JSON list of C-alpha atoms in Angstrom, two decimals:
[
{"chain": "A", "resi": 1, "resn": "MET", "atom": "CA", "xyz": [86.23, -57.97, -40.01]},
{"chain": "A", "resi": 2, "resn": "THR", "atom": "CA", "xyz": [88.63, -60.89, -39.73]},
{"chain": "A", "resi": 3, "resn": "ARG", "atom": "CA", "xyz": [91.39, -60.98, -37.21]},
{"chain": "A", "resi": 4, "resn": "ALA", "atom": "CA", "xyz": [93.97, -60.69, -40.01]},
{"chain": "A", "resi": 5, "resn": "ALA", "atom": "CA", "xyz": [92.22, -57.66, -41.48]},
{"chain": "A", "resi": 6, "resn": "ALA", "atom": "CA", "xyz": [92.04, -56.02, -38.05]},
{"chain": "A", "resi": 7, "resn": "THR", "atom": "CA", "xyz": [95.77, -56.61, -37.56]},
{"chain": "A", "resi": 8, "resn": "ASN", "atom": "CA", "xyz": [96.54, -54.86, -40.85]},
{"chain": "A", "resi": 9, "resn": "ASN", "atom": "CA", "xyz": [94.29, -51.90, -40.06]},
{"chain": "A", "resi": 10, "resn": "PRO", "atom": "CA", "xyz": [96.19, -49.29, -38.04]},
{"chain": "A", "resi": 11, "resn": "TYR", "atom": "CA", "xyz": [92.86, -47.73, -37.01]},
{"chain": "A", "resi": 12, "resn": "ALA", "atom": "CA", "xyz": [91.05, -50.89, -35.87]},
{"chain": "A", "resi": 13, "resn": "GLU", "atom": "CA", "xyz": [91.32, -49.70, -32.27]},
{"chain": "A", "resi": 14, "resn": "ALA", "atom": "CA", "xyz": [88.84, -46.92, -33.12]},
{"chain": "A", "resi": 15, "resn": "GLU", "atom": "CA", "xyz": [86.01, -49.50, -33.21]},
{"chain": "A", "resi": 16, "resn": "ALA", "atom": "CA", "xyz": [86.52, -50.54, -29.58]},
{"chain": "A", "resi": 17, "resn": "LEU", "atom": "CA", "xyz": [87.19, -46.97, -28.47]},
{"chain": "A", "resi": 18, "resn": "ALA", "atom": "CA", "xyz": [83.97, -45.75, -30.11]},
{"chain": "A", "resi": 19, "resn": "LEU", "atom": "CA", "xyz": [81.90, -48.43, -28.35]},
{"chain": "A", "resi": 20, "resn": "ARG", "atom": "CA", "xyz": [83.55, -47.64, -25.02]},
{"chain": "A", "resi": 21, "resn": "ALA", "atom": "CA", "xyz": [83.08, -43.88, -25.45]},
{"chain": "A", "resi": 22, "resn": "LEU", "atom": "CA", "xyz": [79.40, -44.37, -26.30]},
{"chain": "A", "resi": 23, "resn": "ASP", "atom": "CA", "xyz": [78.87, -46.64, -23.29]},
{"chain": "A", "resi": 24, "resn": "LEU", "atom": "CA", "xyz": [80.58, -44.16, -20.97]},
{"chain": "A", "resi": 25, "resn": "ALA", "atom": "CA", "xyz": [78.65, -41.19, -22.38]},
{"chain": "A", "resi": 26, "resn": "LEU", "atom": "CA", "xyz": [75.30, -42.94, -22.05]},
{"chain": "A", "resi": 27, "resn": "ALA", "atom": "CA", "xyz": [76.14, -43.98, -18.49]},
{"chain": "A", "resi": 28, "resn": "ALA", "atom": "CA", "xyz": [77.24, -40.45, -17.52]},
{"chain": "A", "resi": 29, "resn": "VAL", "atom": "CA", "xyz": [74.13, -38.86, -19.03]},
{"chain": "A", "resi": 30, "resn": "GLY", "atom": "CA", "xyz": [71.82, -41.56, -17.66]},
{"chain": "A", "resi": 31, "resn": "SER", "atom": "CA", "xyz": [73.14, -41.17, -14.12]},
{"chain": "A", "resi": 32, "resn": "GLY", "atom": "CA", "xyz": [73.12, -37.37, -14.25]},
{"chain": "A", "resi": 33, "resn": "GLU", "atom": "CA", "xyz": [76.91, -37.29, -14.04]},
{"chain": "A", "resi": 34, "resn": "ALA", "atom": "CA", "xyz": [77.82, -35.73, -17.40]},
{"chain": "A", "resi": 35, "resn": "HIS", "atom": "CA", "xyz": [79.49, -32.93, -15.43]},
{"chain": "A", "resi": 36, "resn": "LEU", "atom": "CA", "xyz": [82.21, -35.42, -14.45]},
{"chain": "A", "resi": 37, "resn": "VAL", "atom": "CA", "xyz": [83.43, -35.55, -18.07]},
{"chain": "A", "resi": 38, "resn": "SER", "atom": "CA", "xyz": [85.60, -32.54, -18.89]},
{"chain": "A", "resi": 39, "resn": "ASP", "atom": "CA", "xyz": [84.72, -30.01, -21.58]},
{"chain": "A", "resi": 40, "resn": "ALA", "atom": "CA", "xyz": [88.04, -30.85, -23.25]},
{"chain": "A", "resi": 41, "resn": "ALA", "atom": "CA", "xyz": [87.16, -34.56, -23.45]},
{"chain": "A", "resi": 42, "resn": "VAL", "atom": "CA", "xyz": [83.78, -33.78, -25.02]},
{"chain": "A", "resi": 43, "resn": "ARG", "atom": "CA", "xyz": [85.42, -31.35, -27.46]},
{"chain": "A", "resi": 44, "resn": "ARG", "atom": "CA", "xyz": [87.96, -33.99, -28.54]},
{"chain": "A", "resi": 45, "resn": "LEU", "atom": "CA", "xyz": [85.26, -36.62, -29.06]},
{"chain": "A", "resi": 46, "resn": "MET", "atom": "CA", "xyz": [83.11, -34.20, -31.05]},
{"chain": "A", "resi": 47, "resn": "THR", "atom": "CA", "xyz": [86.08, -33.11, -33.15]},
{"chain": "A", "resi": 48, "resn": "ALA", "atom": "CA", "xyz": [87.04, -36.72, -33.89]},
{"chain": "A", "resi": 49, "resn": "ALA", "atom": "CA", "xyz": [83.46, -37.63, -34.83]},
{"chain": "A", "resi": 50, "resn": "VAL", "atom": "CA", "xyz": [83.02, -34.64, -37.15]},
{"chain": "A", "resi": 51, "resn": "LYS", "atom": "CA", "xyz": [86.40, -35.18, -38.86]},
{"chain": "A", "resi": 52, "resn": "LEU", "atom": "CA", "xyz": [85.80, -38.90, -39.43]},
{"chain": "A", "resi": 53, "resn": "TYR", "atom": "CA", "xyz": [82.22, -38.47, -40.60]},
{"chain": "A", "resi": 54, "resn": "ALA", "atom": "CA", "xyz": [83.13, -35.76, -43.10]},
{"chain": "A", "resi": 55, "resn": "ALA", "atom": "CA", "xyz": [86.15, -37.69, -44.41]},
{"chain": "A", "resi": 56, "resn": "LYS", "atom": "CA", "xyz": [84.09, -40.86, -44.93]},
{"chain": "A", "resi": 57, "resn": "ALA", "atom": "CA", "xyz": [81.06, -39.10, -46.43]},
{"chain": "A", "resi": 58, "resn": "ASP", "atom": "CA", "xyz": [83.14, -36.94, -48.78]},
{"chain": "A", "resi": 59, "resn": "GLY", "atom": "CA", "xyz": [85.84, -39.49, -49.54]},
{"chain": "A", "resi": 60, "resn": "GLU", "atom": "CA", "xyz": [83.40, -42.32, -50.21]},
{"chain": "A", "resi": 61, "resn": "ALA", "atom": "CA", "xyz": [80.81, -40.04, -51.88]},
{"chain": "A", "resi": 62, "resn": "ARG", "atom": "CA", "xyz": [77.97, -41.39, -49.77]},
{"chain": "A", "resi": 63, "resn": "SER", "atom": "CA", "xyz": [75.82, -40.54, -46.80]},
{"chain": "A", "resi": 64, "resn": "PHE", "atom": "CA", "xyz": [75.31, -42.81, -43.84]},
{"chain": "A", "resi": 65, "resn": "ARG", "atom": "CA", "xyz": [73.40, -42.48, -40.60]},
{"chain": "A", "resi": 66, "resn": "ALA", "atom": "CA", "xyz": [75.43, -40.29, -38.27]},
{"chain": "A", "resi": 67, "resn": "LEU", "atom": "CA", "xyz": [73.74, -41.37, -35.03]},
{"chain": "A", "resi": 68, "resn": "GLU", "atom": "CA", "xyz": [72.97, -44.64, -33.27]},
{"chain": "A", "resi": 69, "resn": "GLY", "atom": "CA", "xyz": [69.37, -45.81, -33.18]},
{"chain": "A", "resi": 70, "resn": "ARG", "atom": "CA", "xyz": [66.53, -45.75, -35.69]},
{"chain": "A", "resi": 71, "resn": "TYR", "atom": "CA", "xyz": [65.13, -42.35, -34.72]},
{"chain": "A", "resi": 72, "resn": "ASP", "atom": "CA", "xyz": [65.34, -40.59, -31.36]},
{"chain": "A", "resi": 73, "resn": "GLU", "atom": "CA", "xyz": [65.70, -43.44, -28.89]},
{"chain": "A", "resi": 74, "resn": "VAL", "atom": "CA", "xyz": [69.42, -42.73, -28.37]},
{"chain": "A", "resi": 75, "resn": "VAL", "atom": "CA", "xyz": [69.82, -39.04, -29.26]},
{"chain": "A", "resi": 76, "resn": "ARG", "atom": "CA", "xyz": [66.81, -36.77, -28.80]},
{"chain": "A", "resi": 77, "resn": "PRO", "atom": "CA", "xyz": [66.13, -33.96, -31.29]},
{"chain": "A", "resi": 78, "resn": "THR", "atom": "CA", "xyz": [66.90, -31.33, -28.63]},
{"chain": "A", "resi": 79, "resn": "GLU", "atom": "CA", "xyz": [70.26, -32.96, -27.90]},
{"chain": "A", "resi": 80, "resn": "ALA", "atom": "CA", "xyz": [71.12, -33.07, -31.60]},
{"chain": "A", "resi": 81, "resn": "LEU", "atom": "CA", "xyz": [70.13, -29.44, -32.17]},
{"chain": "A", "resi": 82, "resn": "THR", "atom": "CA", "xyz": [72.09, -28.31, -29.12]},
{"chain": "A", "resi": 83, "resn": "ALA", "atom": "CA", "xyz": [75.25, -30.03, -30.38]},
{"chain": "A", "resi": 84, "resn": "VAL", "atom": "CA", "xyz": [74.85, -28.96, -34.02]},
{"chain": "A", "resi": 85, "resn": "THR", "atom": "CA", "xyz": [74.21, -25.35, -32.99]},
{"chain": "A", "resi": 86, "resn": "GLU", "atom": "CA", "xyz": [77.44, -25.30, -30.99]},
{"chain": "A", "resi": 87, "resn": "VAL", "atom": "CA", "xyz": [79.43, -26.84, -33.85]},
{"chain": "A", "resi": 88, "resn": "LEU", "atom": "CA", "xyz": [78.14, -24.12, -36.17]},
{"chain": "A", "resi": 89, "resn": "ARG", "atom": "CA", "xyz": [78.84, -21.43, -33.58]},
{"chain": "A", "resi": 90, "resn": "ALA", "atom": "CA", "xyz": [82.39, -22.72, -33.02]},
{"chain": "A", "resi": 91, "resn": "LEU", "atom": "CA", "xyz": [83.06, -22.23, -36.72]},
{"chain": "A", "resi": 92, "resn": "ARG", "atom": "CA", "xyz": [81.22, -18.90, -36.88]},
{"chain": "A", "resi": 93, "resn": "LEU", "atom": "CA", "xyz": [78.62, -20.35, -39.22]},
{"chain": "A", "resi": 94, "resn": "GLY", "atom": "CA", "xyz": [74.91, -19.63, -39.19]},
{"chain": "A", "resi": 95, "resn": "PRO", "atom": "CA", "xyz": [71.67, -20.94, -40.65]},
{"chain": "A", "resi": 96, "resn": "VAL", "atom": "CA", "xyz": [72.40, -19.48, -44.10]},
{"chain": "A", "resi": 97, "resn": "GLU", "atom": "CA", "xyz": [75.72, -21.32, -44.43]},
{"chain": "A", "resi": 98, "resn": "PHE", "atom": "CA", "xyz": [74.11, -24.45, -43.05]},
{"chain": "A", "resi": 99, "resn": "GLY", "atom": "CA", "xyz": [71.34, -24.24, -45.63]},
{"chain": "A", "resi": 100, "resn": "LEU", "atom": "CA", "xyz": [73.81, -23.73, -48.47]},
{"chain": "A", "resi": 101, "resn": "TRP", "atom": "CA", "xyz": [75.90, -26.73, -47.48]},
{"chain": "A", "resi": 102, "resn": "SER", "atom": "CA", "xyz": [73.13, -29.15, -46.52]},
{"chain": "A", "resi": 103, "resn": "ARG", "atom": "CA", "xyz": [73.18, -32.25, -48.64]},
{"chain": "A", "resi": 104, "resn": "ARG", "atom": "CA", "xyz": [70.18, -33.88, -50.15]},
{"chain": "A", "resi": 105, "resn": "ARG", "atom": "CA", "xyz": [70.71, -37.51, -49.45]},
{"chain": "A", "resi": 106, "resn": "PRO", "atom": "CA", "xyz": [70.08, -39.88, -52.35]},
{"chain": "A", "resi": 107, "resn": "GLU", "atom": "CA", "xyz": [68.65, -42.60, -50.14]},
{"chain": "A", "resi": 108, "resn": "ASP", "atom": "CA", "xyz": [66.34, -42.51, -47.17]},
{"chain": "A", "resi": 109, "resn": "TYR", "atom": "CA", "xyz": [68.67, -44.38, -44.83]},
{"chain": "A", "resi": 110, "resn": "HIS", "atom": "CA", "xyz": [66.69, -43.18, -41.84]},
{"chain": "A", "resi": 111, "resn": "GLU", "atom": "CA", "xyz": [63.84, -45.54, -42.73]},
{"chain": "A", "resi": 112, "resn": "THR", "atom": "CA", "xyz": [65.63, -48.30, -44.66]},
{"chain": "A", "resi": 113, "resn": "GLY", "atom": "CA", "xyz": [69.00, -48.60, -42.96]},
{"chain": "A", "resi": 114, "resn": "ALA", "atom": "CA", "xyz": [70.67, -48.24, -46.36]},
{"chain": "A", "resi": 115, "resn": "GLY", "atom": "CA", "xyz": [74.27, -47.20, -46.33]},
{"chain": "A", "resi": 116, "resn": "GLU", "atom": "CA", "xyz": [75.25, -49.23, -43.26]},
{"chain": "A", "resi": 117, "resn": "ARG", "atom": "CA", "xyz": [78.73, -50.70, -43.42]}
]
């Protein structure tokens, strides 16, 4: 993104904030200090991520990789399942609703990196 384009984008700050939030989260988890981040802060980050992902995926009619890394080197399967389970629980949704709404992705971005922007 050019400097001019960034200036015209009222949401350009989200790029730097996302990198900083990821760095802080990885540091907190890596040092065993995740407890120092409030539940409210985690809830706000999760809410922001879910809202933006859904708006981009639905609005742009495409799927893209939702997590950093190629497979599980950044987020482990157990971590992902823990978070997804709590998102579903917060909305009073279960496995049936999840199954009905799951998308079949048209590309295998997990292996090819397709869909990166």
